[in-house]
PDB file of C-alpha atoms in Angstrom:
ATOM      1  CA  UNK A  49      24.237  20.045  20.180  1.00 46.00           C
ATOM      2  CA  UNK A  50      20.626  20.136  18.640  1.00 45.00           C
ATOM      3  CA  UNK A  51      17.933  18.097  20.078  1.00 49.00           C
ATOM      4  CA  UNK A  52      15.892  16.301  17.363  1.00 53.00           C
ATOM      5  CA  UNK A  53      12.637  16.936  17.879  1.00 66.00           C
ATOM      6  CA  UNK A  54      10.187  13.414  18.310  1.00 76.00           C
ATOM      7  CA  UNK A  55       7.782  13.625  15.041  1.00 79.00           C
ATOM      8  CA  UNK A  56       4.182  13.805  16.961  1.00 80.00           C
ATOM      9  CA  UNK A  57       1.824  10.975  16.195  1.00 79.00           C
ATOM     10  CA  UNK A  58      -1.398  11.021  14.791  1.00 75.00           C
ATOM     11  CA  UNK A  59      -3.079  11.426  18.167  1.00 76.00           C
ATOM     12  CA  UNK A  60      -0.923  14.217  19.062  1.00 80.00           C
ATOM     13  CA  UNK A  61      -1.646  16.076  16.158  1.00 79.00           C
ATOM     14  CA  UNK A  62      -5.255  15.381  16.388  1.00 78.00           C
ATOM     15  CA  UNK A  63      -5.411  16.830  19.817  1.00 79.00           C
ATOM     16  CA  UNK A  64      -3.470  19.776  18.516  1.00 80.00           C
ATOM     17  CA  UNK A  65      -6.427  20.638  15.844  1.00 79.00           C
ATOM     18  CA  UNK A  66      -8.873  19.776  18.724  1.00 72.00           C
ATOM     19  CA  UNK A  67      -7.159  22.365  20.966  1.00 75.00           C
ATOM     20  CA  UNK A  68      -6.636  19.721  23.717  1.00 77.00           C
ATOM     21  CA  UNK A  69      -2.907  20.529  24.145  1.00 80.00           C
ATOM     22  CA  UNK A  70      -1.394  23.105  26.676  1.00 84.00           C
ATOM     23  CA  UNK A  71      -0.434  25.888  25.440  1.00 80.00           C
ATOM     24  CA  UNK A  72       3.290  24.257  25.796  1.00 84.00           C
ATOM     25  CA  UNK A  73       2.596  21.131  23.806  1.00 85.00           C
ATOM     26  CA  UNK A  74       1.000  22.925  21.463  1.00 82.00           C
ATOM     27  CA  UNK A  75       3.695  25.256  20.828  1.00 83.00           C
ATOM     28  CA  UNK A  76       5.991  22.299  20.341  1.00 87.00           C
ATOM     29  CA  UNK A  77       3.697  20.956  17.626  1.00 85.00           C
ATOM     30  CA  UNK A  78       3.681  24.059  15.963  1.00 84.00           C
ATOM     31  CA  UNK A  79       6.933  24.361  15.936  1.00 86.00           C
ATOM     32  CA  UNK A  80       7.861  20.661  14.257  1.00 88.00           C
ATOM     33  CA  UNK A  81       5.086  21.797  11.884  1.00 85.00           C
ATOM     34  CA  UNK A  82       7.345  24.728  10.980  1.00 84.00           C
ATOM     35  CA  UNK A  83       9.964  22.478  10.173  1.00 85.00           C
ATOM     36  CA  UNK A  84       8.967  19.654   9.180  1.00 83.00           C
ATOM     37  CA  UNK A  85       7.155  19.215   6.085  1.00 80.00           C
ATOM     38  CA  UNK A  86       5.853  15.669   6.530  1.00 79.00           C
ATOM     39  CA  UNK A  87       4.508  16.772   9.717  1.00 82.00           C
ATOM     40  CA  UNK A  88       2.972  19.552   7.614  1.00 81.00           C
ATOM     41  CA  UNK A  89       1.431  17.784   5.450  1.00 75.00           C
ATOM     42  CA  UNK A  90      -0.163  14.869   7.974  1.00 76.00           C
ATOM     43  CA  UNK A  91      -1.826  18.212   9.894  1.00 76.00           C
ATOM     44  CA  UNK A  92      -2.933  20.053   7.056  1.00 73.00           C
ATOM     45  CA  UNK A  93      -4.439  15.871   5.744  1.00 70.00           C
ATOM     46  CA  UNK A  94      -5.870  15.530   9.264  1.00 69.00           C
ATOM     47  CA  UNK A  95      -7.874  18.464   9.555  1.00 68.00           C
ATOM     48  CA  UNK A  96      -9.196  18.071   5.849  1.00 59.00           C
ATOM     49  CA  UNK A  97     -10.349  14.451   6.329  1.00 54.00           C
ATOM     50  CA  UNK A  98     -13.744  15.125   7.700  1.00 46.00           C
ATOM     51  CA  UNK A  99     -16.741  12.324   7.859  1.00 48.00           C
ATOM     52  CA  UNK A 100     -19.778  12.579  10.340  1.00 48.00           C
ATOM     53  CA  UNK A 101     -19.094  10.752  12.832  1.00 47.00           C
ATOM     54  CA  UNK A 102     -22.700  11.037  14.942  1.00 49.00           C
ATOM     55  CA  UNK A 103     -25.312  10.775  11.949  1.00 49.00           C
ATOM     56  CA  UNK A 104     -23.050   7.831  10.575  1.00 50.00           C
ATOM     57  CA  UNK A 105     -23.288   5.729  14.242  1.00 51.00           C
ATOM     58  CA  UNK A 106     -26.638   7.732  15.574  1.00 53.00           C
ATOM     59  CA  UNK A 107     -28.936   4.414  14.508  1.00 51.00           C
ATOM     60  CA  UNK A 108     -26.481   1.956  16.316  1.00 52.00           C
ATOM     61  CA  UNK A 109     -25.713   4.019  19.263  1.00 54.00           C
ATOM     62  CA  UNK A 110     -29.513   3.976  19.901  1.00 55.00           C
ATOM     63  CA  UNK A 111     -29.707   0.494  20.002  1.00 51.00           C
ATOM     64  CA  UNK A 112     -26.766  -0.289  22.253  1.00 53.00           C
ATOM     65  CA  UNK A 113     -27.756  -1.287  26.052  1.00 57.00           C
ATOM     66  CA  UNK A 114     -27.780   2.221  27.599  1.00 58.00           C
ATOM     67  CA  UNK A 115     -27.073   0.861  30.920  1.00 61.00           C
ATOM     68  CA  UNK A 116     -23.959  -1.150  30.552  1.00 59.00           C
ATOM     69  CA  UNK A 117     -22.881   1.603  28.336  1.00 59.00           C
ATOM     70  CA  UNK A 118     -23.373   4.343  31.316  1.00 63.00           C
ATOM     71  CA  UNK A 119     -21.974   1.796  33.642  1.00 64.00           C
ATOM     72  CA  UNK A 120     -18.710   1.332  31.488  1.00 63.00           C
ATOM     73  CA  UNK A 121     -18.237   5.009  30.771  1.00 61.00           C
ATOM     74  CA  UNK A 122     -19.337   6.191  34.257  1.00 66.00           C
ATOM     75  CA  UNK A 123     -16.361   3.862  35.639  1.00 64.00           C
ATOM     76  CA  UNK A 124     -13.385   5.743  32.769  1.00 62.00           C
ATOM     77  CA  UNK A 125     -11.381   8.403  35.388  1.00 59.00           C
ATOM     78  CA  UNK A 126     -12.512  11.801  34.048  1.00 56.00           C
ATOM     79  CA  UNK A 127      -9.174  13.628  32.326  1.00 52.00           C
ATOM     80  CA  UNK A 128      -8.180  17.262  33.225  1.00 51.00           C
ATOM     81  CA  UNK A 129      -8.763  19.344  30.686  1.00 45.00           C
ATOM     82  CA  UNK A 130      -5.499  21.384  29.272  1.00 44.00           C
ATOM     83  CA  UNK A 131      -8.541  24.132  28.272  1.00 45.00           C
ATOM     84  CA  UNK A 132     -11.131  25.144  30.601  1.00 42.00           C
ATOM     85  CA  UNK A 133     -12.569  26.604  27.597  1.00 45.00           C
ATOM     86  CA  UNK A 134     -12.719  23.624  25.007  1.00 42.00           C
ATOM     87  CA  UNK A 135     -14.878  24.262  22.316  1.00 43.00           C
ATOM     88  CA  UNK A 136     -18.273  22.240  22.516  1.00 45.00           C
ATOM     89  CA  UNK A 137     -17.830  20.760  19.524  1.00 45.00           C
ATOM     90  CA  UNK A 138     -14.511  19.049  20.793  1.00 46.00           C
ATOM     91  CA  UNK A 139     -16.436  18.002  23.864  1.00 42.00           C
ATOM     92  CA  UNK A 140     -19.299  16.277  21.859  1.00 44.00           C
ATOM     93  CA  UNK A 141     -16.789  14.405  20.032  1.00 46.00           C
ATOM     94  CA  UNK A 142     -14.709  13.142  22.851  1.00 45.00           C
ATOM     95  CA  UNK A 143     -18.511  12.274  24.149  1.00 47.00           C
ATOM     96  CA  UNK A 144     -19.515  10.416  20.889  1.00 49.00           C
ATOM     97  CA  UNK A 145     -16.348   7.824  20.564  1.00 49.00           C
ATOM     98  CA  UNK A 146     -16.418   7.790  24.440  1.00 48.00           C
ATOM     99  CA  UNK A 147     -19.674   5.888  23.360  1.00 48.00           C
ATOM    100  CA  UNK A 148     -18.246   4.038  20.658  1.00 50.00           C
ATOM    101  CA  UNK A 149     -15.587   2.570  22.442  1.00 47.00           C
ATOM    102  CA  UNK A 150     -18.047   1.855  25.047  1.00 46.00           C
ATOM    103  CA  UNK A 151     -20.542  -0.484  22.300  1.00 46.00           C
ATOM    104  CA  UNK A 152     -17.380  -2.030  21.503  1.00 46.00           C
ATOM    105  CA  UNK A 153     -16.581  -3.653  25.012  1.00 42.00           C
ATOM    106  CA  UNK A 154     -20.299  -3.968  25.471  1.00 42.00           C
ATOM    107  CA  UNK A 155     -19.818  -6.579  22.477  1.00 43.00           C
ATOM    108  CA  UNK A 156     -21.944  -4.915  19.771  1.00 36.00           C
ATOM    109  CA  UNK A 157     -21.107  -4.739  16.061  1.00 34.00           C
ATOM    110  CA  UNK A 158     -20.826  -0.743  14.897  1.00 35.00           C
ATOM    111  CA  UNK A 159     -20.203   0.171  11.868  1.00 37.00           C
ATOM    112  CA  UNK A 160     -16.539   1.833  12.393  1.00 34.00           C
ATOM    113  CA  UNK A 161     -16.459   4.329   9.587  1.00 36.00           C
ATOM    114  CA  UNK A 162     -13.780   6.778  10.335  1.00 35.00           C
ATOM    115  CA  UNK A 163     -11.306   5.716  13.277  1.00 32.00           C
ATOM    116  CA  UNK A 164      -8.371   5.961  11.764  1.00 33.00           C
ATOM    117  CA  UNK A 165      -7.159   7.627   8.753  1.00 32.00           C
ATOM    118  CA  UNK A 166      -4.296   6.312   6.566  1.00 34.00           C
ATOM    119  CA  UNK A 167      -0.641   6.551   6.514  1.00 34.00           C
ATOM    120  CA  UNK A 168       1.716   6.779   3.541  1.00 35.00           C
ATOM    121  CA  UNK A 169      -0.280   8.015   0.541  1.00 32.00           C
ATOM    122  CA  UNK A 170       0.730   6.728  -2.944  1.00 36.00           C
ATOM    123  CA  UNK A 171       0.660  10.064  -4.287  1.00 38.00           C
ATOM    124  CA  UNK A 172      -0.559  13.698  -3.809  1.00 42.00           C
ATOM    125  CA  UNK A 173      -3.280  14.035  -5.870  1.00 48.00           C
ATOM    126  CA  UNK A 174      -7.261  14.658  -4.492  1.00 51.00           C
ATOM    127  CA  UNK A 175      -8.285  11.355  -5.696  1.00 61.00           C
ATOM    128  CA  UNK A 176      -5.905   9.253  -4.051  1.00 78.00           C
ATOM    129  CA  UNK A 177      -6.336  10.881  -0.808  1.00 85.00           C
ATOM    130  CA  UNK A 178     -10.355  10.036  -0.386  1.00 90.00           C
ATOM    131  CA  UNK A 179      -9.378   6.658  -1.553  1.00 91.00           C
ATOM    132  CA  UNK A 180      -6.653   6.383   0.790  1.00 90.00           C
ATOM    133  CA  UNK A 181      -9.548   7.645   3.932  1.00 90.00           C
ATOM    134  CA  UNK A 182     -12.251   5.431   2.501  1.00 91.00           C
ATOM    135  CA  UNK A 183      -9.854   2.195   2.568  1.00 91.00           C
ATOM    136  CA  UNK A 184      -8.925   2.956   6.104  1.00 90.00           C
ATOM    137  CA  UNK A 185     -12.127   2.492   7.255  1.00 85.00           C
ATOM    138  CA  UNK A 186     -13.539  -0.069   4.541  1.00 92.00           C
ATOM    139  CA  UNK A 187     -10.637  -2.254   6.182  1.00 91.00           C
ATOM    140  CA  UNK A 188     -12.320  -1.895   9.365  1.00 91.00           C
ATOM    141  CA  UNK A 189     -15.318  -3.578   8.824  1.00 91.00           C
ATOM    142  CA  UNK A 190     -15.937  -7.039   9.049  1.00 92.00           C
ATOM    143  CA  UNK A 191     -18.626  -9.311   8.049  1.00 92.00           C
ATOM    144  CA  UNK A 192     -21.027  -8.874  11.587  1.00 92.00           C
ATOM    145  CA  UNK A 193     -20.740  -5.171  10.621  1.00 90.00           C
ATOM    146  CA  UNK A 194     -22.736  -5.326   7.330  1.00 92.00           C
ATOM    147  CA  UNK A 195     -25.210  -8.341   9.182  1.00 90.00           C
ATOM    148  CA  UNK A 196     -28.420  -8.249   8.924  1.00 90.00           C
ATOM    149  CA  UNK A 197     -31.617  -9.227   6.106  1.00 93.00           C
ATOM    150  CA  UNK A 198     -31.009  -7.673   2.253  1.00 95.00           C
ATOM    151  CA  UNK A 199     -33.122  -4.557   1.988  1.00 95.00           C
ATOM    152  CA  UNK A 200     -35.725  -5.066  -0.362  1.00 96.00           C
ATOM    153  CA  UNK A 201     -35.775  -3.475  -4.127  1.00 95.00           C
ATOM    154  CA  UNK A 202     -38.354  -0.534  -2.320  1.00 95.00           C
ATOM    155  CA  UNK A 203     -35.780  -0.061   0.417  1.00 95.00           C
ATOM    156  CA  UNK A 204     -32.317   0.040  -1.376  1.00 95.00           C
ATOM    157  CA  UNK A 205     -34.051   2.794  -3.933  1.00 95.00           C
ATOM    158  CA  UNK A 206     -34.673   4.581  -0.868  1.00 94.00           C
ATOM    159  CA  UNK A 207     -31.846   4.839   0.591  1.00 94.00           C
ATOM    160  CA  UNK A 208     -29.962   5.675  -2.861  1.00 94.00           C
ATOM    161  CA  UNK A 209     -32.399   8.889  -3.146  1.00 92.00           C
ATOM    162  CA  UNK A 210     -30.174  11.067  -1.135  1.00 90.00           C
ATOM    163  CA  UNK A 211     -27.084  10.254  -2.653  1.00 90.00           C
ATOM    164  CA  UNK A 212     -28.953  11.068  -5.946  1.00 87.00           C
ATOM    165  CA  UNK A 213     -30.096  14.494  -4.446  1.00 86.00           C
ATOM    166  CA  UNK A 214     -26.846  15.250  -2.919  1.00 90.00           C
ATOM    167  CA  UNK A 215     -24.108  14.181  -5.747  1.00 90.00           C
ATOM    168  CA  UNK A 216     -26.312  14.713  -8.596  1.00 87.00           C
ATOM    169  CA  UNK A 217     -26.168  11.330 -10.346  1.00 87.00           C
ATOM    170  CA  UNK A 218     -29.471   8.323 -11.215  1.00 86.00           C
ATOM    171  CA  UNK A 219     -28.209   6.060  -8.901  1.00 92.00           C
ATOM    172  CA  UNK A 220     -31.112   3.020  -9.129  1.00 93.00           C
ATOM    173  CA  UNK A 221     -30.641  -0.537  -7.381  1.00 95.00           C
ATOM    174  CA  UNK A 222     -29.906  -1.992 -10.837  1.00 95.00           C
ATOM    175  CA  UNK A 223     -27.152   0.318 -11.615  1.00 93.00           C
ATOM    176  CA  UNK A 224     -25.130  -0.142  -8.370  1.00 95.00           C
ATOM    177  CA  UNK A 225     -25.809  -4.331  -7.987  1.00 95.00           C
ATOM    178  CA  UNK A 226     -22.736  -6.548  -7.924  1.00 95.00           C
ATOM    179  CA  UNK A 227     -23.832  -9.860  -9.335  1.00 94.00           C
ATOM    180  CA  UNK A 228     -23.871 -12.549  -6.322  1.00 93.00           C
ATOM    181  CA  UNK A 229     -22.912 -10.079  -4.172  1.00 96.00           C
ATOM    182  CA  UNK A 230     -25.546  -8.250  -1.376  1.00 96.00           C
ATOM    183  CA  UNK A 231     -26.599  -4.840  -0.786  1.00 97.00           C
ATOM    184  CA  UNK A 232     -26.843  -4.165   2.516  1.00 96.00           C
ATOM    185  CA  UNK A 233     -27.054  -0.288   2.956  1.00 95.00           C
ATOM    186  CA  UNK A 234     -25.930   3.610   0.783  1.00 94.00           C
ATOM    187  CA  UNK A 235     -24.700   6.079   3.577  1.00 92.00           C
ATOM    188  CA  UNK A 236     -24.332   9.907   2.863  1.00 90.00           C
ATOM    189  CA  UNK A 237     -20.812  10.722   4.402  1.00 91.00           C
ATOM    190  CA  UNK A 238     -18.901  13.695   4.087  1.00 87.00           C
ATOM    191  CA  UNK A 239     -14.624  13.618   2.713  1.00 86.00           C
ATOM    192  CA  UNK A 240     -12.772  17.580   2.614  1.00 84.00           C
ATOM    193  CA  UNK A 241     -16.142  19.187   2.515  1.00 86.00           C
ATOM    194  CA  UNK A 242     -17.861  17.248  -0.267  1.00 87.00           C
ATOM    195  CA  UNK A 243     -20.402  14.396  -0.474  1.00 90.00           C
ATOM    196  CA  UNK A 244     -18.948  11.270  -0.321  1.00 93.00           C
ATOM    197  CA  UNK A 245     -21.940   8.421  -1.458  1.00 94.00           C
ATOM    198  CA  UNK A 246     -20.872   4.782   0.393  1.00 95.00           C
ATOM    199  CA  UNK A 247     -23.098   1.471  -0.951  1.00 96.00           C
ATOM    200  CA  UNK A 248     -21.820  -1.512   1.157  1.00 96.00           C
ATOM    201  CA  UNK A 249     -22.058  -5.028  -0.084  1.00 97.00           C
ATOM    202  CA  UNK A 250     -21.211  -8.531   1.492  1.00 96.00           C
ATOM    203  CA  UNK A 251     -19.993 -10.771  -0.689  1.00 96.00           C
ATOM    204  CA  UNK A 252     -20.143 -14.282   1.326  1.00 94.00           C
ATOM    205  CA  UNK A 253     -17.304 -15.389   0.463  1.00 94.00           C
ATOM    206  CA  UNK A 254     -14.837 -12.779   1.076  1.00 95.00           C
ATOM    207  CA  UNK A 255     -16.904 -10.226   3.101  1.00 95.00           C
ATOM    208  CA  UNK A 256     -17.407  -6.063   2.704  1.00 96.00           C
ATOM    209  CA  UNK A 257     -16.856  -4.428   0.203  1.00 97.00           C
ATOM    210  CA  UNK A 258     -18.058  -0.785  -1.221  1.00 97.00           C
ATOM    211  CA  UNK A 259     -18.798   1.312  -4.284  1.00 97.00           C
ATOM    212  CA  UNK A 260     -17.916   5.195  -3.219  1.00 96.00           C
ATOM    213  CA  UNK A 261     -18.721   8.075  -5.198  1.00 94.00           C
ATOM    214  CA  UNK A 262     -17.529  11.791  -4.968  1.00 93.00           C
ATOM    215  CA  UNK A 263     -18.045  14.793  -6.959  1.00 90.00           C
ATOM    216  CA  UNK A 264     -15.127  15.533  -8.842  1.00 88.00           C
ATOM    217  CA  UNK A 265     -13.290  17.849 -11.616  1.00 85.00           C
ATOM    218  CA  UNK A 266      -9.994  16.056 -12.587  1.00 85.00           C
ATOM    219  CA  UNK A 267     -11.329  14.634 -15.811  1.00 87.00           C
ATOM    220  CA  UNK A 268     -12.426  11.217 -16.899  1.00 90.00           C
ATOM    221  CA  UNK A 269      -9.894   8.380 -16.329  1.00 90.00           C
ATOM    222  CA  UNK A 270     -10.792   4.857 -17.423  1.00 90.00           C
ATOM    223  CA  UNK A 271     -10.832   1.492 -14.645  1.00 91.00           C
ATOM    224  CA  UNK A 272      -7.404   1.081 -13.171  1.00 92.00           C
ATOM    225  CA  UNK A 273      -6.771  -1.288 -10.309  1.00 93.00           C
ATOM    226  CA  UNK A 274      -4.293  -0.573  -6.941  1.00 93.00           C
ATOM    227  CA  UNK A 275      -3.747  -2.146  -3.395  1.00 92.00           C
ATOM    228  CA  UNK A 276      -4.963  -0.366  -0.278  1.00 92.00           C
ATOM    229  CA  UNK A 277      -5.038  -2.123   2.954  1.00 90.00           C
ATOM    230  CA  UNK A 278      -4.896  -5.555   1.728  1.00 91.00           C
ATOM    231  CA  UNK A 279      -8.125  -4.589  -0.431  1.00 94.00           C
ATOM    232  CA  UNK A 280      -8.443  -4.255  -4.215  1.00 95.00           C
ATOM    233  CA  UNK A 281      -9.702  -1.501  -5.496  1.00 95.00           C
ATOM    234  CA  UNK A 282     -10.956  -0.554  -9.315  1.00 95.00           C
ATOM    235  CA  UNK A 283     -10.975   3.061  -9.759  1.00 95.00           C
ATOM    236  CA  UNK A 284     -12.340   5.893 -12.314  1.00 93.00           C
ATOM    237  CA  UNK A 285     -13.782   8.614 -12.838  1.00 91.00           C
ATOM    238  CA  UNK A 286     -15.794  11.009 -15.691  1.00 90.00           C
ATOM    239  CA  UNK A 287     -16.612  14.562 -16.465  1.00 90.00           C
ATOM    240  CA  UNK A 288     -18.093  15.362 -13.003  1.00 91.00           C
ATOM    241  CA  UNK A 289     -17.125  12.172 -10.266  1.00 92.00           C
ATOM    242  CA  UNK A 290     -14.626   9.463  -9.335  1.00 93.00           C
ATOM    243  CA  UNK A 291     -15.671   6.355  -8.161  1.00 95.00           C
ATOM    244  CA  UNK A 292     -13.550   3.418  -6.446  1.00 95.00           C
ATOM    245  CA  UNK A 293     -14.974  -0.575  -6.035  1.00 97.00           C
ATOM    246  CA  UNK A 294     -12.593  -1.916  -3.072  1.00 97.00           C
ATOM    247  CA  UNK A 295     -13.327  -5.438  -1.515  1.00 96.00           C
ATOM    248  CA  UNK A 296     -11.312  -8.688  -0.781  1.00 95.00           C
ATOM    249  CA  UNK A 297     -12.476 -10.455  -4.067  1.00 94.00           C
ATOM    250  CA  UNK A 298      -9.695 -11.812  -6.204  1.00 94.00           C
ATOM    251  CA  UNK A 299      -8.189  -9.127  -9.068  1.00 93.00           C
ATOM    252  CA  UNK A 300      -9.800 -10.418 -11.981  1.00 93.00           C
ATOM    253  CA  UNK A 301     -13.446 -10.912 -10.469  1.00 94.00           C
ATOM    254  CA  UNK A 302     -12.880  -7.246  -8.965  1.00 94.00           C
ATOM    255  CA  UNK A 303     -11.752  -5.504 -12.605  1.00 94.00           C
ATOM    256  CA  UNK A 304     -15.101  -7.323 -13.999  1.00 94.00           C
ATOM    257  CA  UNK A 305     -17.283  -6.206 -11.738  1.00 95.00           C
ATOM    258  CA  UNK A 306     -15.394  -2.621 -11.723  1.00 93.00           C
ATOM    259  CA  UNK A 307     -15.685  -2.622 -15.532  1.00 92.00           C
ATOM    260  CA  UNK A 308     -19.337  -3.390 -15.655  1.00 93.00           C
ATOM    261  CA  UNK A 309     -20.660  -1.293 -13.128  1.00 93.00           C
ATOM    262  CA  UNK A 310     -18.518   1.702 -14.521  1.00 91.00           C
ATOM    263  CA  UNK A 311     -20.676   0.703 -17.818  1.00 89.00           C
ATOM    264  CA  UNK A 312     -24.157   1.050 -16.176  1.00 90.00           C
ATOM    265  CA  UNK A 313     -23.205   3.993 -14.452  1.00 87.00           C
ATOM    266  CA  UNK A 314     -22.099   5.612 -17.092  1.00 78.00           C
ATOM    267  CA  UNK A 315     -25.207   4.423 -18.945  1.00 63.00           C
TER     268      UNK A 315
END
């Protein structure tokens, strides 16, 4: 009788693209992938799904308190590696959310973009995937994450300027406000290659929420609304990008505030 093979968690299949495995666990892997479609798929999803994790947490990291952070991570039992040849990259990695986890016991509030990336897409399509990353780790922030003063007019225009550079769009404060809602900061991440623009708000009643932007070819599509992670989210897209609006803020107030800042940005 045929064993049934256990389907490999995320973790497992992480490791596998991070060549952690021995060469018998990885051969194990790759042979569910062969058979397995699902587990196909999740692979080929994980190993496309990439955001920079380091210039993303670089500003926090430097202000965490170096030596309880040393102390914590000096006192985590170094693992055998199933590689003596790991690939730096992998190393710095394991290094960087070795940190991460670290700022988290030491009690500081780090912006978590990407641990974690979701489960059960609604559909196949490019579009739903990057929504389906950038809810994963919009659900991860909380209101401590986005504290801090409200840049000033000078300040948010700055920090739009690469996104502007990088995804070819006019992105001005005025264009990306949410009435009675905050900007607090525009990140330039990184989804399957492409620039992925991320302009965080706090709204004080119901906490974070985001406007993302990527490039994209699929056509213009006019403001639709779906469920991800508890979150709302407006969505659409024109000739050249899709955006998505996701927060906590009732349906109605989020299709408003999706409809008019689709307006201006089309503009």
């Amino acid at each position: 009788m045929t064993t049934k093979q256990t389907i490999p968690s995320d973790e497992d299949l992480t490791a596998f693209i991070d060549g952690e495995l021995t060469a018998e666990e990885a051969a194990r892997i790759e042979a569910i992938v062969n058979e397995d479609e699902s587990t196909a798929e999740r692979l080929e999803f994980l190993a496309r799904a990439s955001l920079p994790f380091e210039q993303a947490f670089a500003p926090l990291l430097a202000e965490a308190p170096r030596q309880k952070l040393e102390a914590i991570l000096a006192a985590i039992p170094a693992q055998p590696s199933a590689k003596s040849n790991s690939s730096p990259a992998f190393a710095t990695r394991r290094r960087f959310l070795g940190a991460l986890a670290a700022s988290l016991v030491a009690g500081i509030a780090i912006d978590r973009a990407v641990i974690g990336i979701g489960r059960g897409l609604s559909t196949k399509d490019e579009n739903s995937e990057w929504r389906a990353v950038v809810a994963d780790y919009i659900s991860l922030y909380t209101a401590e994450t986005l504290a801090g003063p409200v840049p000033g007019r000078e300040d948010q225009a700055a920090q739009l300027g690469p996104l502007d550079e990088k995804l070819g769009l006019s992105l001005s404060p005025e264009a990306v406000s949410l009435p009675g809602i905050d900007f607090k900061r525009a990140l330039l991440l990184q989804y399957d290659g492409k620039a992925l623009a991320q302009i965080a708000y706090l709204d004080p009643e119901t906490g974070p929420m985001a406007l993302c932007i990527v490039k994209s070819d699929k056509g213009p599509k006019a403001p639709d609304l779906e469920i991800r992670k508890g979150m709302n989210v407006v969505y659409w897209s024109n000739a050249t990008h899709a955006f998505m609006l996701i927060g906590r803020i009732p349906v109605d107030r989020m299709k408003e505030l999706g409809e008019d800042v689709s307006k201006r940005l089309s503009a």
